Amino acid sequence: MPVGFSQGLSFDRKRTNWSGTGPRPLAWCAWYPADDNALEIAPSSPSWFKQRAIAPKAPIKKSPDPLPLVLLSHGSGGVAAGLEWLGHRLAQAGFVALGIDHHGHTGSEPYRAEGFLCLWERTADLTALLDNNEWREALGGVVENQASVAGFSAGAYTAMLLSGARVTYSQFEPDNPQKSPVRGPREFPDLVDHIPSLLQNEIFRKSWNRRRDSFKDDRLKAALAIAPGRSVLGFAKESLKQITAPVHIIGGDADVIAPASECCSWLHENVKTSSLEILEGEVGHYTFLPEPTPQGLRAAPDVFADVRGLVREHVHDHVAKVATTFFSAAK
């Protein structure tokens, strides 16, 4: 089945951007089943990621029923294209996969400490996309109003908030009794040091003060949490026990950034509707990022170099197959 691809920029006018100069941007991209006659071409723009052939802006495949929707949420400092490996495979299986670059927390724009600290705004991004009609008009066809969600690392945290998890403590707030072993992620290693000055900023303070709100969206059908990070340890256990949507948690046995025994297992123990799979074979945190081009491997070997014998494509194939089965069963 040909895979169509479209992208665009929408806005959430209920929230401001971090600079306070306009509405919050929602830069989205979508992979979807295209018309059988659509012509796929190999992406030509330079990238760190290997990318499969797509049919740009091709007509969506006609269907007697609305097409199922999966929202994609990238990790800290990432981009929606970092989940192309999953979105493309989901589209081949008949899903519309809709990803977003989370403002302030994405590599497609300058990093903002606010974006790295206020992860709950990412969840509001997905709710805003569900409310938005611009991407639906761009794709054409009929797409379900309900959705499943798949998130990697910080995206898994986003998926859990959308499912009904609520924050007790943000990972880096001073009062958190679960002290993080680091002062910030790889992309923002001194993140915690920015909190005092940011609290003087009204836009940040307003977001920070609503971190314990509910961000649950009742339109969610199921959540796939891929390599959830230590931030999930700040969820209120009682909120996790109240989650009713099915959740599947996948981690890697060699993840030293978000150890599966610390993060995946804890989440599974507290979410009654969850299932857990820890992949073996020296599967690390970044194994769930795309396969690299030679350019990407040279630029970031710590992200793209796998242990001898590990084939990243095979891991992606497995996760996508699990996701397809899991989301197909969601009602």
Short mmCIF file of N, CA, C and O in Angstrom, two decimals, residues 60-68 141-142:
data_model
loop_
_atom_site.label_atom_id
_atom_site.label_comp_id
_atom_site.label_asym_id
_atom_site.label_seq_id
_atom_site.Cartn_x
_atom_site.Cartn_y
_atom_site.Cartn_z
N ILE A 60 -5.79 10.51 -0.09
CA ILE A 60 -5.92 9.45 0.90
C ILE A 60 -6.75 8.30 0.32
O ILE A 60 -7.62 8.52 -0.53
N LYS A 61 -6.44 7.10 0.72
CA LYS A 61 -7.16 5.94 0.21
C LYS A 61 -8.62 5.98 0.66
O LYS A 61 -8.90 6.21 1.83
N LYS A 62 -9.52 5.79 -0.28
CA LYS A 62 -10.94 5.81 0.05
C LYS A 62 -11.31 4.59 0.88
O LYS A 62 -10.82 3.49 0.65
N SER A 63 -12.17 4.81 1.85
CA SER A 63 -12.57 3.75 2.76
C SER A 63 -14.04 3.93 3.13
O SER A 63 -14.49 5.07 3.31
N PRO A 64 -14.79 2.83 3.26
CA PRO A 64 -16.20 2.96 3.66
C PRO A 64 -16.35 3.39 5.12
O PRO A 64 -17.40 3.89 5.52
N ASP A 65 -15.29 3.20 5.89
CA ASP A 65 -15.32 3.56 7.31
C ASP A 65 -14.25 4.61 7.60
O ASP A 65 -13.23 4.70 6.89
N PRO A 66 -14.44 5.41 8.63
CA PRO A 66 -13.39 6.37 9.01
C PRO A 66 -12.08 5.64 9.32
O PRO A 66 -12.08 4.56 9.92
N LEU A 67 -10.97 6.22 8.90
CA LEU A 67 -9.67 5.60 9.14
C LEU A 67 -9.25 5.80 10.59
O LEU A 67 -9.46 6.88 11.17
N PRO A 68 -8.66 4.78 11.21
CA PRO A 68 -8.22 4.92 12.60
C PRO A 68 -7.02 5.85 12.70
O PRO A 68 -6.17 5.90 11.80
N GLY A 141 -10.64 12.76 2.98
CA GLY A 141 -11.12 11.51 3.54
C GLY A 141 -11.74 11.73 4.91
O GLY A 141 -11.91 12.86 5.37
N VAL A 142 -12.07 10.65 5.56
CA VAL A 142 -12.69 10.72 6.88
C VAL A 142 -11.82 9.96 7.87
O VAL A 142 -11.51 8.78 7.67
#
